[in-house]
PDB file of C-alpha atoms in Angstrom:
ATOM      1  CA  UNK V   1       0.000   0.000   0.000  1.00  0.00           C
ATOM      2  CA  UNK V   2       2.730   2.483   0.926  1.00  0.00           C
ATOM      3  CA  UNK V   3       4.849   1.497  -2.086  1.00  0.00           C
ATOM      4  CA  UNK V   4       1.911   2.076  -4.449  1.00  0.00           C
ATOM      5  CA  UNK V   5       1.997  -1.579  -5.430  1.00  0.00           C
ATOM      6  CA  UNK V   6      -1.023  -3.851  -5.666  1.00  0.00           C
ATOM      7  CA  UNK V   7      -1.903  -5.513  -2.404  1.00  0.00           C
ATOM      8  CA  UNK V   8      -5.065  -6.452  -0.605  1.00  0.00           C
ATOM      9  CA  UNK V   9      -6.219  -3.824   1.831  1.00  0.00           C
ATOM     10  CA  UNK V  10      -6.365  -4.897   5.478  1.00  0.00           C
ATOM     11  CA  UNK V  11      -9.998  -5.639   6.355  1.00  0.00           C
ATOM     12  CA  UNK V  12     -10.547  -3.144   9.190  1.00  0.00           C
ATOM     13  CA  UNK V  13      -8.972  -0.118   7.460  1.00  0.00           C
ATOM     14  CA  UNK V  14     -10.889  -1.011   4.299  1.00  0.00           C
ATOM     15  CA  UNK V  15     -14.073  -1.235   6.380  1.00  0.00           C
ATOM     16  CA  UNK V  16     -13.425   2.245   7.788  1.00  0.00           C
ATOM     17  CA  UNK V  17     -12.759   3.536   4.255  1.00  0.00           C
ATOM     18  CA  UNK V  18     -16.037   2.027   3.026  1.00  0.00           C
ATOM     19  CA  UNK V  19     -17.975   3.601   5.911  1.00  0.00           C
ATOM     20  CA  UNK V  20     -16.522   7.000   5.025  1.00  0.00           C
ATOM     21  CA  UNK V  21     -17.110   6.565   1.298  1.00  0.00           C
ATOM     22  CA  UNK V  22     -20.616   5.084   1.498  1.00  0.00           C
ATOM     23  CA  UNK V  23     -21.907   7.676   3.962  1.00  0.00           C
ATOM     24  CA  UNK V  24     -20.630  10.459   1.725  1.00  0.00           C
ATOM     25  CA  UNK V  25     -18.253  11.947   4.281  1.00  0.00           C
ATOM     26  CA  UNK V  26     -15.911  14.229   2.302  1.00  0.00           C
ATOM     27  CA  UNK V  27     -12.174  13.679   2.794  1.00  0.00           C
ATOM     28  CA  UNK V  28     -10.541  15.879   0.137  1.00  0.00           C
ATOM     29  CA  UNK V  29      -8.516  18.510   1.998  1.00  0.00           C
ATOM     30  CA  UNK V  30     -10.168  17.660   5.321  1.00  0.00           C
ATOM     31  CA  UNK V  31      -8.403  17.374   8.674  1.00  0.00           C
ATOM     32  CA  UNK V  32      -8.365  13.847  10.083  1.00  0.00           C
ATOM     33  CA  UNK V  33      -7.060  12.560  13.401  1.00  0.00           C
ATOM     34  CA  UNK V  34      -6.264   8.861  13.739  1.00  0.00           C
ATOM     35  CA  UNK V  35      -5.759   7.855  17.376  1.00  0.00           C
ATOM     36  CA  UNK V  36      -3.810   4.617  17.147  1.00  0.00           C
ATOM     37  CA  UNK V  37      -0.674   3.625  15.274  1.00  0.00           C
ATOM     38  CA  UNK V  38      -0.853  -0.157  15.001  1.00  0.00           C
ATOM     39  CA  UNK V  39       0.517  -1.735  11.857  1.00  0.00           C
ATOM     40  CA  UNK V  40      -2.794  -3.535  11.222  1.00  0.00           C
ATOM     41  CA  UNK V  41      -5.322  -0.759  11.839  1.00  0.00           C
ATOM     42  CA  UNK V  42      -4.157   2.757  12.745  1.00  0.00           C
ATOM     43  CA  UNK V  43      -1.318   3.222  10.272  1.00  0.00           C
ATOM     44  CA  UNK V  44      -3.145   1.669   7.283  1.00  0.00           C
ATOM     45  CA  UNK V  45      -6.191   3.875   7.986  1.00  0.00           C
ATOM     46  CA  UNK V  46      -3.949   6.943   8.094  1.00  0.00           C
ATOM     47  CA  UNK V  47      -2.253   5.884   4.850  1.00  0.00           C
ATOM     48  CA  UNK V  48      -5.582   5.340   3.060  1.00  0.00           C
ATOM     49  CA  UNK V  49      -6.865   8.732   4.121  1.00  0.00           C
ATOM     50  CA  UNK V  50      -3.785  10.736   3.166  1.00  0.00           C
ATOM     51  CA  UNK V  51      -3.059   8.887  -0.105  1.00  0.00           C
ATOM     52  CA  UNK V  52      -3.631  10.586  -3.455  1.00  0.00           C
ATOM     53  CA  UNK V  53      -6.968   9.286  -4.700  1.00  0.00           C
ATOM     54  CA  UNK V  54      -6.456  10.336  -8.325  1.00  0.00           C
ATOM     55  CA  UNK V  55      -4.947   7.097  -9.628  1.00  0.00           C
ATOM     56  CA  UNK V  56      -7.827   4.647  -9.444  1.00  0.00           C
ATOM     57  CA  UNK V  57      -6.863   3.369  -6.005  1.00  0.00           C
ATOM     58  CA  UNK V  58      -8.490   4.259  -2.686  1.00  0.00           C
ATOM     59  CA  UNK V  59      -7.181   7.525  -1.315  1.00  0.00           C
ATOM     60  CA  UNK V  60      -8.746  10.293   0.707  1.00  0.00           C
ATOM     61  CA  UNK V  61      -6.420  13.238  -0.030  1.00  0.00           C
ATOM     62  CA  UNK V  62      -6.851  14.331   3.599  1.00  0.00           C
ATOM     63  CA  UNK V  63      -4.430  15.953   6.015  1.00  0.00           C
ATOM     64  CA  UNK V  64      -3.865  13.267   8.639  1.00  0.00           C
ATOM     65  CA  UNK V  65      -2.542  13.610  12.180  1.00  0.00           C
ATOM     66  CA  UNK V  66      -1.588  10.380  13.952  1.00  0.00           C
ATOM     67  CA  UNK V  67      -1.609  10.061  17.728  1.00  0.00           C
ATOM     68  CA  UNK V  68      -1.267   7.073  20.031  1.00  0.00           C
ATOM     69  CA  UNK V  69      -1.976   5.838  23.533  1.00  0.00           C
ATOM     70  CA  UNK V  70       0.872   7.904  24.984  1.00  0.00           C
ATOM     71  CA  UNK V  71      -0.176  11.207  23.407  1.00  0.00           C
ATOM     72  CA  UNK V  72      -1.227  13.442  26.330  1.00  0.00           C
ATOM     73  CA  UNK V  73      -4.994  13.937  26.263  1.00  0.00           C
ATOM     74  CA  UNK V  74      -4.723  17.752  26.171  1.00  0.00           C
ATOM     75  CA  UNK V  75      -2.372  17.540  23.186  1.00  0.00           C
ATOM     76  CA  UNK V  76      -4.751  15.107  21.467  1.00  0.00           C
ATOM     77  CA  UNK V  77      -7.649  17.497  22.124  1.00  0.00           C
ATOM     78  CA  UNK V  78      -5.800  20.329  20.331  1.00  0.00           C
ATOM     79  CA  UNK V  79      -5.918  18.209  17.182  1.00  0.00           C
ATOM     80  CA  UNK V  80      -9.323  16.541  17.518  1.00  0.00           C
ATOM     81  CA  UNK V  81     -11.159  19.820  18.138  1.00  0.00           C
ATOM     82  CA  UNK V  82     -10.043  20.946  14.647  1.00  0.00           C
ATOM     83  CA  UNK V  83     -10.672  17.603  12.939  1.00  0.00           C
ATOM     84  CA  UNK V  84     -13.426  16.974  10.427  1.00  0.00           C
ATOM     85  CA  UNK V  85     -12.989  13.225  10.960  1.00  0.00           C
ATOM     86  CA  UNK V  86     -11.780  11.491  14.129  1.00  0.00           C
ATOM     87  CA  UNK V  87     -10.941   7.790  14.003  1.00  0.00           C
ATOM     88  CA  UNK V  88     -10.016   6.082  17.243  1.00  0.00           C
ATOM     89  CA  UNK V  89      -8.254   2.727  17.325  1.00  0.00           C
ATOM     90  CA  UNK V  90      -6.125   3.117  20.447  1.00  0.00           C
ATOM     91  CA  UNK V  91      -7.737   0.609  22.803  1.00  0.00           C
ATOM     92  CA  UNK V  92      -8.521   3.117  25.573  1.00  0.00           C
ATOM     93  CA  UNK V  93     -12.117   3.414  26.824  1.00  0.00           C
ATOM     94  CA  UNK V  94     -13.433   7.013  26.791  1.00  0.00           C
ATOM     95  CA  UNK V  95     -10.301   8.337  25.112  1.00  0.00           C
ATOM     96  CA  UNK V  96     -12.468  10.584  22.923  1.00  0.00           C
ATOM     97  CA  UNK V  97     -15.028  12.718  24.763  1.00  0.00           C
ATOM     98  CA  UNK V  98     -17.559  15.320  23.619  1.00  0.00           C
ATOM     99  CA  UNK V  99     -15.376  18.289  24.602  1.00  0.00           C
ATOM    100  CA  UNK V 100     -12.746  17.043  22.131  1.00  0.00           C
ATOM    101  CA  UNK V 101     -15.043  16.994  19.080  1.00  0.00           C
ATOM    102  CA  UNK V 102     -15.894  19.754  16.632  1.00  0.00           C
ATOM    103  CA  UNK V 103     -19.624  20.208  16.000  1.00  0.00           C
ATOM    104  CA  UNK V 104     -20.669  18.024  13.041  1.00  0.00           C
ATOM    105  CA  UNK V 105     -17.443  15.984  12.858  1.00  0.00           C
ATOM    106  CA  UNK V 106     -17.499  12.346  11.771  1.00  0.00           C
ATOM    107  CA  UNK V 107     -16.350  10.020  14.556  1.00  0.00           C
ATOM    108  CA  UNK V 108     -15.436   6.429  13.746  1.00  0.00           C
ATOM    109  CA  UNK V 109     -14.761   4.196  16.733  1.00  0.00           C
ATOM    110  CA  UNK V 110     -12.580   1.190  15.957  1.00  0.00           C
ATOM    111  CA  UNK V 111     -11.646   0.540  19.596  1.00  0.00           C
ATOM    112  CA  UNK V 112     -12.650  -2.692  21.303  1.00  0.00           C
ATOM    113  CA  UNK V 113     -12.387  -2.663  25.083  1.00  0.00           C
ATOM    114  CA  UNK V 114     -13.858  -5.012  27.661  1.00  0.00           C
ATOM    115  CA  UNK V 115     -14.925  -3.106  30.788  1.00  0.00           C
ATOM    116  CA  UNK V 116     -16.865  -3.984  33.925  1.00  0.00           C
ATOM    117  CA  UNK V 117     -20.495  -2.830  33.772  1.00  0.00           C
ATOM    118  CA  UNK V 118     -21.421  -1.623  37.284  1.00  0.00           C
ATOM    119  CA  UNK V 119     -25.155  -2.005  36.557  1.00  0.00           C
ATOM    120  CA  UNK V 120     -25.092  -5.650  35.448  1.00  0.00           C
ATOM    121  CA  UNK V 121     -21.832  -6.597  37.218  1.00  0.00           C
ATOM    122  CA  UNK V 122     -20.779  -8.273  33.964  1.00  0.00           C
ATOM    123  CA  UNK V 123     -18.143  -7.374  31.391  1.00  0.00           C
ATOM    124  CA  UNK V 124     -19.285  -5.420  28.334  1.00  0.00           C
ATOM    125  CA  UNK V 125     -17.683  -4.203  25.118  1.00  0.00           C
ATOM    126  CA  UNK V 126     -17.130  -0.491  24.575  1.00  0.00           C
ATOM    127  CA  UNK V 127     -15.099   1.509  22.105  1.00  0.00           C
ATOM    128  CA  UNK V 128     -12.612   4.325  22.580  1.00  0.00           C
ATOM    129  CA  UNK V 129     -15.312   6.996  22.235  1.00  0.00           C
ATOM    130  CA  UNK V 130     -17.759   8.165  24.895  1.00  0.00           C
ATOM    131  CA  UNK V 131     -20.635   7.317  22.562  1.00  0.00           C
ATOM    132  CA  UNK V 132     -23.483   8.939  24.509  1.00  0.00           C
ATOM    133  CA  UNK V 133     -21.626  12.220  24.979  1.00  0.00           C
ATOM    134  CA  UNK V 134     -20.054  12.469  21.525  1.00  0.00           C
ATOM    135  CA  UNK V 135     -23.223  11.564  19.620  1.00  0.00           C
ATOM    136  CA  UNK V 136     -24.718  14.909  20.702  1.00  0.00           C
ATOM    137  CA  UNK V 137     -22.041  16.805  18.720  1.00  0.00           C
ATOM    138  CA  UNK V 138     -20.986  14.446  15.940  1.00  0.00           C
ATOM    139  CA  UNK V 139     -22.491  14.561  12.471  1.00  0.00           C
ATOM    140  CA  UNK V 140     -21.731  10.842  12.101  1.00  0.00           C
ATOM    141  CA  UNK V 141     -20.703   8.302  14.716  1.00  0.00           C
ATOM    142  CA  UNK V 142     -20.212   4.529  14.732  1.00  0.00           C
ATOM    143  CA  UNK V 143     -21.223   2.430  17.743  1.00  0.00           C
ATOM    144  CA  UNK V 144     -19.288  -0.354  19.458  1.00  0.00           C
ATOM    145  CA  UNK V 145     -20.311  -3.080  19.031  1.00  0.00           C
ATOM    146  CA  UNK V 146     -22.085  -3.035  15.682  1.00  0.00           C
ATOM    147  CA  UNK V 147     -20.199  -0.310  13.814  1.00  0.00           C
ATOM    148  CA  UNK V 148     -16.831  -1.047  12.244  1.00  0.00           C
ATOM    149  CA  UNK V 149     -16.877  -4.751  13.216  1.00  0.00           C
ATOM    150  CA  UNK V 150     -19.508  -5.839  10.675  1.00  0.00           C
ATOM    151  CA  UNK V 151     -17.714  -3.819   7.971  1.00  0.00           C
ATOM    152  CA  UNK V 152     -14.469  -5.595   8.868  1.00  0.00           C
ATOM    153  CA  UNK V 153     -16.203  -8.945   8.367  1.00  0.00           C
ATOM    154  CA  UNK V 154     -17.626  -7.792   5.015  1.00  0.00           C
ATOM    155  CA  UNK V 155     -14.206  -6.602   3.799  1.00  0.00           C
ATOM    156  CA  UNK V 156     -12.620  -9.851   4.986  1.00  0.00           C
ATOM    157  CA  UNK V 157     -15.126 -11.711   2.800  1.00  0.00           C
ATOM    158  CA  UNK V 158     -14.295  -9.403  -0.133  1.00  0.00           C
ATOM    159  CA  UNK V 159     -10.576 -10.087   0.374  1.00  0.00           C
ATOM    160  CA  UNK V 160     -11.302 -13.834   0.406  1.00  0.00           C
ATOM    161  CA  UNK V 161     -13.162 -13.554  -2.904  1.00  0.00           C
ATOM    162  CA  UNK V 162     -10.379 -11.431  -4.431  1.00  0.00           C
ATOM    163  CA  UNK V 163      -7.756 -13.965  -3.314  1.00  0.00           C
ATOM    164  CA  UNK V 164      -9.801 -16.898  -4.642  1.00  0.00           C
ATOM    165  CA  UNK V 165     -10.274 -15.204  -8.026  1.00  0.00           C
ATOM    166  CA  UNK V 166      -6.551 -14.511  -8.215  1.00  0.00           C
ATOM    167  CA  UNK V 167      -5.725 -18.156  -7.477  1.00  0.00           C
ATOM    168  CA  UNK V 168      -8.273 -19.361 -10.046  1.00  0.00           C
ATOM    169  CA  UNK V 169      -6.807 -17.044 -12.707  1.00  0.00           C
ATOM    170  CA  UNK V 170      -3.328 -18.370 -11.936  1.00  0.00           C
ATOM    171  CA  UNK V 171      -4.548 -21.968 -12.142  1.00  0.00           C
ATOM    172  CA  UNK V 172      -6.327 -21.195 -15.426  1.00  0.00           C
ATOM    173  CA  UNK V 173      -3.092 -19.738 -16.848  1.00  0.00           C
ATOM    174  CA  UNK V 174      -1.180 -22.845 -15.752  1.00  0.00           C
ATOM    175  CA  UNK V 175      -3.723 -25.110 -17.485  1.00  0.00           C
ATOM    176  CA  UNK V 176      -3.527 -23.033 -20.687  1.00  0.00           C
ATOM    177  CA  UNK V 177       0.263 -23.051 -20.574  1.00  0.00           C
ATOM    178  CA  UNK V 178       0.257 -26.839 -20.050  1.00  0.00           C
ATOM    179  CA  UNK V 179      -2.032 -27.317 -23.054  1.00  0.00           C
ATOM    180  CA  UNK V 180       0.250 -25.132 -25.181  1.00  0.00           C
ATOM    181  CA  UNK V 181       3.185 -27.315 -24.179  1.00  0.00           C
ATOM    182  CA  UNK V 182       1.196 -30.496 -24.830  1.00  0.00           C
ATOM    183  CA  UNK V 183       1.236 -31.597 -21.201  1.00  0.00           C
ATOM    184  CA  UNK V 184      -1.759 -33.656 -20.033  1.00  0.00           C
ATOM    185  CA  UNK V 185      -3.848 -32.152 -17.246  1.00  0.00           C
ATOM    186  CA  UNK V 186      -6.430 -33.835 -15.013  1.00  0.00           C
TER     187      UNK V 186
END
């Protein structure tokens, strides 16, 4: 992806990209904050969003700021308050709160955190975003669970189909080449 060579997109970043694209959230020239720098999620999302989209490949042409779990919250807030899109994949419950979000911003929560629910006394899944607080200000917001996760599964299925088609094309070429050489095939 970073070398501008063909490769399959990782499923979760592709899922985030599809959410942005299919909801019509503009990215061209927009400010984006990605909280999280993992090699599987945070960095690929940042790369997709800042990449030049003019060459037939996914690319958001956005200005991207990357933070991580050790970025002081006040420093993070200086960036998120200006961001048109905030994507959190840091693995910290309530990392992103309403006071950190610009009115109308798109907020995509990729975080998956298991916390103790004091009401039910059982563990529950939450994201990195204070969903109830942020939803009052955000123009778009994804829930956890039920937001990015299903899109990840869908993109994983797409990657499986792409890989299968590639293998079948290779096998078809091998069969054709064998026939050209007069080699028997089963």
